[in-house]
Short mmCIF file of C-alpha atoms in Angstrom, two decimals:
data_model
loop_
_atom_site.label_atom_id
_atom_site.label_comp_id
_atom_site.label_asym_id
_atom_site.label_seq_id
_atom_site.Cartn_x
_atom_site.Cartn_y
_atom_site.Cartn_z
CA MET U 1 -0.01 -0.03 -0.01
CA GLY U 2 1.20 3.51 -0.78
CA VAL U 3 2.13 6.08 1.85
CA GLU U 4 1.27 9.72 2.24
CA VAL U 5 3.87 12.31 1.26
CA ALA U 6 3.49 15.64 3.06
CA VAL U 7 5.37 18.64 1.66
CA GLU U 8 5.43 21.82 3.73
CA GLY U 9 6.91 25.20 2.77
CA LEU U 10 9.43 23.78 0.34
CA SER U 11 11.72 26.28 -1.40
CA LYS U 12 14.54 25.59 -3.84
CA SER U 13 17.04 27.81 -5.66
CA PHE U 14 20.28 27.43 -7.56
CA GLY U 15 22.51 30.27 -6.44
CA ARG U 16 20.51 33.48 -6.86
CA GLN U 17 18.02 31.81 -9.16
CA SER U 18 14.83 30.89 -7.28
CA ILE U 19 13.16 27.84 -8.76
CA TRP U 20 9.99 27.78 -6.59
CA ARG U 21 9.14 28.85 -3.08
CA ASP U 22 6.84 27.82 -0.23
CA VAL U 23 5.38 24.78 -1.97
CA THR U 24 2.92 22.98 0.27
CA LEU U 25 0.93 19.97 -0.73
CA THR U 26 0.04 16.41 0.35
CA LEU U 27 0.11 13.40 -1.95
CA PRO U 28 -2.73 11.32 -0.48
CA GLN U 29 -1.96 7.70 0.34
CA GLY U 30 -2.42 5.40 -2.61
CA GLU U 31 -3.79 8.04 -4.93
CA VAL U 32 -2.52 9.17 -8.36
CA SER U 33 -1.55 12.84 -8.64
CA ALA U 34 -0.23 14.91 -11.56
CA LEU U 35 1.90 18.03 -11.58
CA LEU U 36 1.55 20.37 -14.58
CA GLY U 37 3.30 23.60 -15.52
CA PRO U 38 5.14 25.31 -18.36
CA SER U 39 8.63 24.08 -19.23
CA GLY U 40 11.28 25.46 -16.91
CA THR U 41 9.05 25.79 -13.83
CA GLY U 42 11.04 23.24 -11.81
CA LYS U 43 8.77 20.21 -11.93
CA SER U 44 11.69 17.77 -12.32
CA VAL U 45 13.58 19.62 -9.59
CA PHE U 46 10.57 19.07 -7.32
CA LEU U 47 10.68 15.31 -7.94
CA LYS U 48 14.41 15.22 -7.14
CA CYS U 49 13.74 17.06 -3.86
CA LEU U 50 11.03 14.55 -2.96
CA ILE U 51 13.48 11.69 -3.19
CA GLY U 52 16.39 13.51 -1.60
CA LEU U 53 18.60 13.87 -4.70
CA LEU U 54 18.44 17.65 -4.23
CA LYS U 55 18.22 19.48 -0.93
CA PRO U 56 15.86 22.44 -0.65
CA GLU U 57 16.81 25.64 1.25
CA ARG U 58 13.67 25.53 3.40
CA GLY U 59 10.73 23.28 4.15
CA SER U 60 10.09 19.64 4.85
CA VAL U 61 9.18 16.41 3.09
CA ILE U 62 7.61 13.96 5.57
CA ILE U 63 7.26 10.28 4.76
CA ASN U 64 6.40 7.75 7.47
CA GLY U 65 7.27 10.38 10.06
CA VAL U 66 10.73 10.99 8.60
CA ASP U 67 11.76 14.45 7.26
CA LEU U 68 13.90 13.81 4.21
CA CYS U 69 15.31 17.32 4.47
CA THR U 70 16.92 16.71 7.88
CA CYS U 71 17.19 12.94 8.27
CA SER U 72 20.38 10.89 8.51
CA GLU U 73 21.93 9.11 5.55
CA ARG U 74 20.78 5.76 6.98
CA GLU U 75 17.18 6.99 7.28
CA MET U 76 17.38 8.37 3.75
CA TYR U 77 18.62 5.01 2.47
CA GLU U 78 15.70 3.20 4.04
CA ILE U 79 13.08 5.74 2.81
CA ARG U 80 14.40 5.56 -0.72
CA LYS U 81 13.52 1.87 -0.81
CA LEU U 82 9.89 2.98 -0.89
CA PHE U 83 10.39 4.83 -4.17
CA GLY U 84 10.33 3.78 -7.79
CA VAL U 85 11.45 6.60 -10.07
CA LEU U 86 11.06 6.99 -13.80
CA PHE U 87 13.46 9.80 -14.76
CA GLN U 88 12.81 12.00 -17.76
CA ASP U 89 15.53 10.45 -19.94
CA GLY U 90 15.19 6.94 -18.53
CA ALA U 91 18.55 7.18 -16.72
CA LEU U 92 19.68 3.75 -17.87
CA PHE U 93 23.20 2.46 -17.49
CA GLY U 94 24.66 2.63 -21.01
CA SER U 95 27.02 -0.33 -20.54
CA MET U 96 24.23 -2.69 -19.35
CA ASN U 97 21.62 -4.41 -21.48
CA LEU U 98 17.97 -3.89 -20.62
CA PHE U 99 17.75 -7.05 -18.56
CA ASP U 100 20.63 -5.99 -16.27
CA ASN U 101 19.28 -2.43 -16.07
CA VAL U 102 15.90 -3.64 -14.85
CA ALA U 103 17.46 -6.27 -12.58
CA PHE U 104 19.80 -3.74 -10.91
CA PRO U 105 17.51 -2.66 -8.03
CA LEU U 106 16.73 -6.32 -7.20
CA ARG U 107 20.40 -7.21 -7.03
CA GLU U 108 21.20 -4.07 -5.06
CA HIS U 109 18.41 -4.15 -2.45
CA THR U 110 17.25 -7.80 -2.20
CA ARG U 111 18.64 -11.27 -1.69
CA LYS U 112 16.50 -12.91 -4.34
CA SER U 113 17.94 -15.74 -6.38
CA GLU U 114 18.81 -15.21 -10.03
CA THR U 115 15.90 -17.44 -10.96
CA GLU U 116 13.48 -15.19 -9.06
CA ILE U 117 15.13 -12.08 -10.43
CA LYS U 118 14.80 -13.40 -13.97
CA ARG U 119 11.08 -14.08 -13.42
CA ILE U 120 10.41 -10.58 -12.10
CA VAL U 121 12.42 -8.83 -14.78
CA PHE U 122 10.71 -10.59 -17.64
CA GLU U 123 7.35 -9.86 -16.00
CA LYS U 124 8.08 -6.15 -15.92
CA LEU U 125 9.56 -6.13 -19.44
CA GLU U 126 6.42 -7.76 -20.76
CA LEU U 127 4.25 -5.36 -18.79
CA THR U 128 5.93 -2.42 -20.53
CA GLY U 129 5.98 -4.01 -23.98
CA LEU U 130 9.72 -4.80 -24.11
CA GLN U 131 9.67 -8.58 -24.26
CA GLY U 132 12.34 -9.76 -26.70
CA ALA U 133 14.48 -6.63 -26.18
CA GLU U 134 16.23 -7.73 -22.99
CA THR U 135 19.63 -8.17 -24.58
CA LYS U 136 19.74 -4.78 -26.27
CA LEU U 137 21.84 -1.87 -24.94
CA PRO U 138 20.18 1.51 -24.30
CA GLY U 139 22.03 2.97 -27.28
CA GLU U 140 20.48 0.41 -29.61
CA ILE U 141 16.84 1.26 -28.90
CA SER U 142 14.60 4.26 -29.41
CA GLY U 143 13.97 6.98 -26.86
CA GLY U 144 10.49 5.69 -26.22
CA MET U 145 11.80 2.18 -25.56
CA ARG U 146 14.37 3.58 -23.15
CA LYS U 147 11.56 5.37 -21.35
CA ARG U 148 9.61 2.13 -21.00
CA ALA U 149 12.70 0.28 -19.82
CA GLY U 150 13.11 2.98 -17.13
CA LEU U 151 9.53 2.39 -16.07
CA ALA U 152 10.11 -1.38 -15.91
CA ARG U 153 13.09 -0.77 -13.62
CA ALA U 154 11.08 1.59 -11.44
CA LEU U 155 8.53 -1.17 -10.88
CA VAL U 156 10.66 -4.18 -10.02
CA LEU U 157 10.56 -3.60 -6.24
CA ASP U 158 6.78 -3.01 -6.24
CA PRO U 159 7.34 0.46 -4.68
CA GLU U 160 4.91 2.26 -2.41
CA ILE U 161 5.68 5.63 -4.07
CA ILE U 162 6.16 5.95 -7.86
CA LEU U 163 7.51 9.19 -9.33
CA CYS U 164 7.16 9.59 -13.12
CA ASP U 165 8.97 12.47 -14.82
CA GLU U 166 7.17 12.98 -18.17
CA PRO U 167 6.55 9.27 -18.73
CA ASP U 168 4.86 10.01 -22.08
CA SER U 169 7.73 11.89 -23.68
CA GLY U 170 9.05 10.11 -26.73
CA LEU U 171 5.89 7.96 -26.99
CA ASP U 172 3.37 8.12 -29.77
CA PRO U 173 -0.31 8.78 -28.85
CA VAL U 174 -1.29 5.11 -28.94
CA ARG U 175 1.53 3.99 -26.63
CA THR U 176 0.79 6.97 -24.38
CA ALA U 177 -2.77 5.61 -24.06
CA TYR U 178 -1.34 2.19 -23.11
CA LEU U 179 0.93 3.87 -20.61
CA SER U 180 -1.96 5.71 -19.03
CA GLN U 181 -3.88 2.44 -18.66
CA LEU U 182 -0.75 0.83 -17.21
CA LEU U 183 -0.44 3.46 -14.54
CA ILE U 184 -4.04 2.97 -13.45
CA ASP U 185 -3.66 -0.81 -13.50
CA LEU U 186 -0.51 -0.54 -11.37
CA ASN U 187 -2.34 1.62 -8.84
CA ALA U 188 -5.14 -0.97 -8.73
CA GLN U 189 -2.69 -3.80 -8.18
CA ILE U 190 -0.23 -2.38 -5.65
CA ASP U 191 -2.17 0.68 -4.35
CA ALA U 192 0.95 2.83 -4.74
CA THR U 193 1.08 6.58 -4.27
CA ILE U 194 1.90 7.95 -7.75
CA LEU U 195 3.03 11.41 -8.83
CA ILE U 196 3.23 12.14 -12.56
CA VAL U 197 4.90 15.21 -14.05
CA THR U 198 3.51 15.68 -17.54
CA HIS U 199 2.67 18.12 -20.33
CA ASN U 200 0.20 15.66 -21.88
CA ILE U 201 -3.20 17.23 -21.30
CA ASN U 202 -5.18 14.09 -22.18
CA LEU U 203 -3.19 12.05 -19.62
CA ALA U 204 -3.65 14.79 -17.06
CA ARG U 205 -7.43 14.88 -17.62
CA THR U 206 -8.05 11.12 -17.49
CA VAL U 207 -5.49 9.51 -15.17
CA PRO U 208 -4.91 11.41 -11.87
CA ASP U 209 -7.13 11.76 -8.84
CA ASN U 210 -5.51 15.08 -7.96
CA ILE U 211 -3.84 17.74 -10.12
CA GLY U 212 -1.49 20.62 -9.30
CA MET U 213 0.22 23.32 -11.34
CA LEU U 214 3.47 25.25 -10.96
CA PHE U 215 3.75 28.74 -12.45
CA ARG U 216 5.87 31.83 -11.68
CA LYS U 217 7.84 30.05 -8.98
CA GLU U 218 4.74 29.04 -7.03
CA LEU U 219 2.33 26.14 -6.71
CA ILE U 220 -0.77 28.00 -7.85
CA MET U 221 -3.13 25.07 -7.44
CA PHE U 222 -3.25 21.50 -6.05
CA GLY U 223 -6.24 19.39 -5.14
CA PRO U 224 -8.96 17.10 -6.44
CA ARG U 225 -8.89 16.83 -10.24
CA GLU U 226 -12.22 18.58 -10.55
CA VAL U 227 -10.79 21.84 -9.20
CA LEU U 228 -8.20 22.36 -11.93
CA LEU U 229 -10.23 20.82 -14.72
CA THR U 230 -13.07 23.33 -14.14
CA SER U 231 -10.89 26.29 -13.24
CA ASP U 232 -11.36 29.66 -14.94
CA GLU U 233 -7.87 30.87 -13.97
CA PRO U 234 -6.35 32.36 -17.12
CA VAL U 235 -3.07 30.46 -16.83
CA VAL U 236 -4.93 27.11 -16.29
CA GLU U 237 -7.27 27.79 -19.18
CA GLN U 238 -4.37 28.68 -21.50
CA PHE U 239 -2.33 25.64 -20.54
CA LEU U 240 -5.14 23.11 -20.78
CA ASN U 241 -6.17 24.41 -24.17
CA GLY U 242 -2.65 25.00 -25.57
CA ARG U 243 -3.35 28.58 -26.46
CA ARG U 244 -0.81 31.22 -27.40
CA PHE U 245 -2.85 34.03 -25.88
CA GLY U 246 -2.57 34.16 -22.08
CA PRO U 247 -0.14 34.70 -19.22
CA ILE U 248 2.34 32.01 -20.34
CA GLY U 249 4.91 33.14 -22.90
CA MET U 250 8.00 31.64 -24.54
CA SER U 251 10.00 32.80 -21.48
CA GLU U 252 7.29 31.45 -19.11
CA GLU U 253 5.47 34.72 -18.44
CA LYS U 254 4.43 37.90 -20.32
CA ASP U 255 4.32 41.56 -19.35
CA GLN U 256 1.09 43.51 -19.16
CA ALA U 257 1.72 45.31 -22.46
CA THR U 258 2.05 42.07 -24.37
CA MET U 259 -1.09 40.61 -22.80
CA ALA U 260 -3.03 43.82 -23.61
CA ALA U 261 -1.91 43.62 -27.25
CA GLU U 262 -3.02 39.95 -27.40
CA ALA U 263 -6.38 40.86 -25.94
CA ALA U 264 -6.84 43.44 -28.68
CA HIS U 265 -5.96 40.85 -31.31
CA GLN U 266 -8.53 38.45 -29.89
CA GLU U 267 -11.21 41.15 -29.93
CA ALA U 268 -10.32 41.85 -33.56
CA GLY U 269 -11.01 38.17 -34.34
CA HIS U 270 -7.42 36.94 -34.70
CA SER U 271 -7.04 33.20 -33.98
CA ASP U 272 -4.22 31.77 -31.91
CA GLY U 273 -4.60 28.35 -33.53
CA SER U 274 -5.99 26.66 -30.43
CA ASN U 275 -8.62 23.98 -30.33
CA GLU U 276 -11.99 24.18 -28.62
CA ASP U 277 -12.13 24.58 -24.85
CA VAL U 278 -11.24 21.27 -23.21
CA ARG U 279 -12.00 22.34 -19.69
CA GLY U 280 -14.49 20.21 -17.79
CA VAL U 281 -14.46 16.92 -15.94
CA VAL U 282 -14.18 13.86 -18.16
CA PRO U 283 -14.44 10.24 -17.01
CA GLN U 284 -11.37 8.90 -15.34
CA ILE U 285 -9.69 5.78 -16.72
CA GLU U 286 -10.72 2.62 -14.90
CA PRO U 287 -8.66 -0.52 -14.35
CA THR U 288 -8.58 -3.05 -17.15
CA PRO U 289 -11.40 -5.68 -16.77
CA GLY U 290 -10.18 -8.44 -14.52
CA MET U 291 -8.02 -6.12 -12.45
CA PRO U 292 -9.02 -5.36 -8.86
CA ALA U 293 -10.93 -2.20 -8.06
CA ARG U 294 -8.85 0.81 -7.04
CA ASP U 295 -8.98 1.28 -3.27
CA ALA U 296 -7.91 4.87 -4.01
CA VAL U 297 -11.34 5.62 -5.52
CA ARG U 298 -13.14 4.86 -2.25
CA ARG U 299 -10.63 6.74 -0.10
CA ARG U 300 -10.65 9.72 -2.40
CA ARG U 301 -14.47 9.86 -2.51
CA ASN U 302 -14.68 9.95 1.24
CA ARG U 303 -11.91 12.50 1.52
CA VAL U 304 -13.33 14.86 -1.14
CA LEU U 305 -16.89 14.69 0.20
CA LYS U 306 -15.54 15.79 3.54
CA ILE U 307 -14.08 18.98 2.03
CA LEU U 308 -16.70 19.44 -0.63
CA ASP U 309 -18.11 22.73 0.68
CA THR U 310 -14.60 24.26 0.51
CA LEU U 311 -14.27 23.64 -3.24
CA PRO U 312 -15.30 26.05 -6.01
CA GLU U 313 -18.90 25.57 -7.09
CA SER U 314 -17.94 24.23 -10.53
CA ALA U 315 -15.71 21.63 -8.92
CA GLN U 316 -18.45 20.68 -6.48
CA HIS U 317 -20.80 19.95 -9.41
CA GLY U 318 -18.01 17.90 -11.07
CA VAL U 319 -17.54 15.78 -7.96
CA LEU U 320 -21.25 15.16 -7.43
CA ALA U 321 -21.91 14.35 -11.10
CA SER U 322 -19.29 11.62 -10.88
CA LEU U 323 -20.90 9.82 -7.95
CA SER U 324 -22.84 6.62 -8.39
CA ALA U 325 -26.60 6.60 -7.68
CA GLU U 326 -25.89 4.83 -4.41
CA ASP U 327 -23.30 7.41 -3.31
CA LEU U 328 -25.63 10.24 -4.32
CA GLY U 329 -28.31 8.72 -2.15
CA ARG U 330 -25.90 8.53 0.78
CA TYR U 331 -24.89 12.13 0.16
CA ASP U 332 -28.53 13.23 -0.02
CA ASP U 333 -29.25 11.52 3.30
CA TRP U 334 -26.25 13.13 4.93
CA ALA U 335 -27.16 16.54 3.59
CA ARG U 336 -30.71 16.33 4.93
CA ARG U 337 -29.60 15.23 8.36
CA SER U 338 -26.85 17.83 8.46
CA ALA U 339 -29.27 20.63 7.49
CA GLN U 340 -31.82 19.45 10.10
CA GLY U 341 -29.09 19.42 12.71
CA ARG U 342 -28.14 22.98 11.92
CA MET U 343 -31.73 24.09 12.50
CA ASN U 344 -32.22 22.12 15.73
CA THR U 345 -28.99 22.73 17.61
CA ARG U 346 -26.98 25.67 18.83
CA HIS U 347 -24.45 23.80 20.88
CA ALA U 348 -21.13 22.40 19.72
CA GLY U 349 -20.97 18.75 18.83
CA PRO U 350 -21.21 16.40 15.88
CA VAL U 351 -24.24 16.81 13.62
CA ALA U 352 -24.20 14.15 11.00
CA THR U 353 -21.76 11.92 9.22
CA ILE U 354 -21.41 10.44 5.78
CA PRO U 355 -20.75 6.71 6.18
CA GLY U 356 -16.99 6.33 6.02
CA VAL U 357 -16.34 10.09 6.35
CA SER U 358 -15.20 11.92 9.43
CA THR U 359 -17.72 13.83 11.52
CA LEU U 360 -18.30 17.45 10.61
CA ASP U 361 -17.73 19.61 13.66
CA PRO U 362 -18.65 23.24 14.42
CA ASP U 363 -15.96 25.84 13.90
CA ALA U 364 -14.38 27.85 16.69
CA THR U 365 -17.35 30.21 16.92
CA GLY U 366 -19.83 27.40 17.49
CA ARG U 367 -21.33 27.76 14.04
CA LEU U 368 -21.63 24.76 11.86
CA HIS U 369 -19.98 24.48 8.47
CA PRO U 370 -21.95 25.77 5.48
CA PRO U 371 -24.58 23.37 4.08
CA PRO U 372 -23.64 21.23 1.14
CA PRO U 373 -24.47 22.60 -2.34
CA PRO U 374 -27.61 21.52 -4.18
CA LEU U 375 -27.23 18.28 -6.07
CA PRO U 376 -27.08 18.66 -9.82
CA HIS U 377 -28.65 16.23 -12.21
CA ARG U 378 -26.14 13.53 -13.17
CA GLY U 379 -24.38 14.61 -16.33
CA ALA U 380 -25.06 18.31 -15.78
CA ARG U 381 -22.10 20.49 -16.68
CA PRO U 382 -20.85 23.46 -14.66
CA GLY U 383 -22.78 26.50 -15.67
CA ASP U 384 -25.78 24.56 -17.01
CA GLU U 385 -29.13 25.40 -15.54
CA HIS U 386 -30.49 22.49 -13.56
CA ARG U 387 -33.16 21.99 -10.99
CA GLN U 388 -32.46 20.84 -7.48
CA ARG U 389 -33.66 17.31 -7.00
CA PRO U 390 -36.72 17.05 -4.78
CA ARG U 391 -35.96 16.05 -1.20
CA PRO U 392 -38.26 14.37 1.32
CA GLU U 393 -39.64 16.61 3.99
CA ALA U 394 -37.54 16.60 7.17
CA ARG U 395 -39.15 14.80 10.04
CA PRO U 396 -40.25 17.05 12.95
#
């Protein structure tokens, strides 16, 4: 099972060049998260800080109660055993064939026999579509094959945390689709905590449970996938739609004069060559038939429902529209009882609970949290007009 990764106030620079500052986020246990952002925003640097290959100037990275920013070398060595890392260029040993590259972590960190190592290596090579290529050197295969070999090596120890630095780079669209399915299937099988750095918008829309974005040296957003996918932030809209007009420029950001000129061009009807707006919550990829169900789906549902009233309205609608009829019924029941409790009590104490979700308590003033939003019709899109579903009268 995966473990939670808690990042608090992380800042990194190289000399006088600040990469990012005060990054705070939590990778939930066993869930898949994605980190987006323009090129050069330090996404790969962030991954290297998570695993201790780079040391930040400030902040903490807590895994199993150990702060990787201040721990001993021995503690770091043990924590790193939890990780499987797919580096952006594959990071294969050029003098080793693919079999020995993939087998390296097993020989380094386990006492398995060569027979067992051979079985595991061939299993991972087949999983990543590299069966028959085990005797080839990295220099004899394509960049995409090197990427898949790096992924196979990252998986041989069945890690609890998997970091993927642009796993789709060098892959054609079809193999990227296979890779997306593979990541979901892996999460279903080993319940690992996964963080994916990617520029692939389709992968970002369909694979992760949570999405974040780095821009202008800051983490501007991180949370349930519905938040970013329905966001009207200009930088998010521009990035998701691949538009030229917007805050992101060739050198990451634009000045106000440039943005004003672009706005005038848009008003004059000039096209920036972008496609139609892709914002909105689309169905998430499910495990391949025959695979176990993802435990992360249940945990995430309970976690997100607990914070639902803190999310933007469009994200709330996206969350509720994705619930099954059974879960919607449970949410309806909780919402009724919670609303009734707010009317009937003035004292502190628990009001109502969603099965499997923590109790909602009053805040410090004794007032209860805001009521849940009206339930949209299933399939309703943010911004669409929809009626509130009828609710039974509350009992006196």
